[in-house]
Amino acid sequence: MAESSIVVSVEKVVKHLKDHKVKAAVKVKSEVLRIAENFLKDEGYVELLPTILSTVTDPLNHDVYEVTVDYNGLPYRLTQSMIFHKQLALLAFDKIFITSPNIRLETFDKSTSGRHLFEFVQIDLEAREATREDIMNLIERLFVEIFKGVRESCKEELEFLDVDPEIPKPPFKKVKYLDAVKEYGEKFEDKLSMDLDQPAWLIDIPILKREFYDKLSPNGETLLDMDLILPRGYGEVISGGEREYEYDSILRRMAIKGNDPENFEWYLKIVKEYGIPPSAGCGFGVERLTRYICGLDHVKYTRLFPKVPGELWV
Ligand code: AMP
Ligand code: MG
């Protein structure tokens, strides 16, 4: 067996597995998943299984370490999000969702953010012909169901964690990105979140602050997209929006963001030759929502086998 100077701390792993706080949070997360999946199916969303390997994945809007799997010369990537597969899946179904494991090799400085893992799960959904408003409305109803359901089925766990999560009250406030900058400055997320006592939508994000696939609004400067910001410093839990679906617009947006079309070859080919439908959708971080419900200081407590940036785990 090869000697390695970096070894997994077995004590750390077992301590985590036996931690009652972790056990309670993982049970709550299991209920979040059950309720969300049932809700979306009742709303007519068809569940797809996750795509883990692909030649094309989300370019993201922040730096992560690149990961390519060399499959005997075939250049696969690990999925950072299923955004392009979601758009293509709408050629088959009108509404889809995936409980999607994402690998994002976040930089080590994210280890103490409390919000980052380098393997996490988002419930990722997309609906044909939907608007941003449709998705915000769907999520508001879904969050009410999740909080109601968890309060009912996880009484013991919530009591152990000593939390009493309040059922959110739709409609959530909408805050324009540029108004948030005016009020709190460029790095506003934490301050805005600290000031909230209900989740709030951050909307109209400037074109350069997001990936090329969120739809440009007619003003040519901001996007028809949104984040959901949780109260009390918990921060962003959802990103989503309406999507670009026309070939020329996608190419224009790639040029503005400096994304090389060659890296998106088959996606662009399908868009050009077959077309994809207009759509809107979003993804919410299951660990982040669970962390908020459970009042935890780090998302790592929501997983039995967390991948904390910069640390070695099993
Ligand atoms: P994004 O579209 O990149 O904003 O990702 C969608 C959602 O996934 C975010 O709003 C978070 O809730 C969650 N998320 C993104 N990155 C991470 C991460 N590194 N660790 C945990 N959750 C994450
Ligand atoms: Mg985001």
Short mmCIF file of C-alpha atoms and ligand atoms in Angstrom, two decimals, residues 210 227 236 238-239, ligand 2:
data_model
loop_
_atom_site.label_atom_id
_atom_site.label_comp_id
_atom_site.label_asym_id
_atom_site.label_seq_id
_atom_site.Cartn_x
_atom_site.Cartn_y
_atom_site.Cartn_z
CA ARG A 210 -23.66 36.05 -13.51
CA ASP A 227 -31.21 34.60 -5.61
CA GLU A 236 -27.90 32.69 -0.33
CA ILE A 238 -31.10 29.62 -4.23
CA SER A 239 -29.96 30.95 -7.58
MG MG B 2 -25.63 31.47 -6.64
#
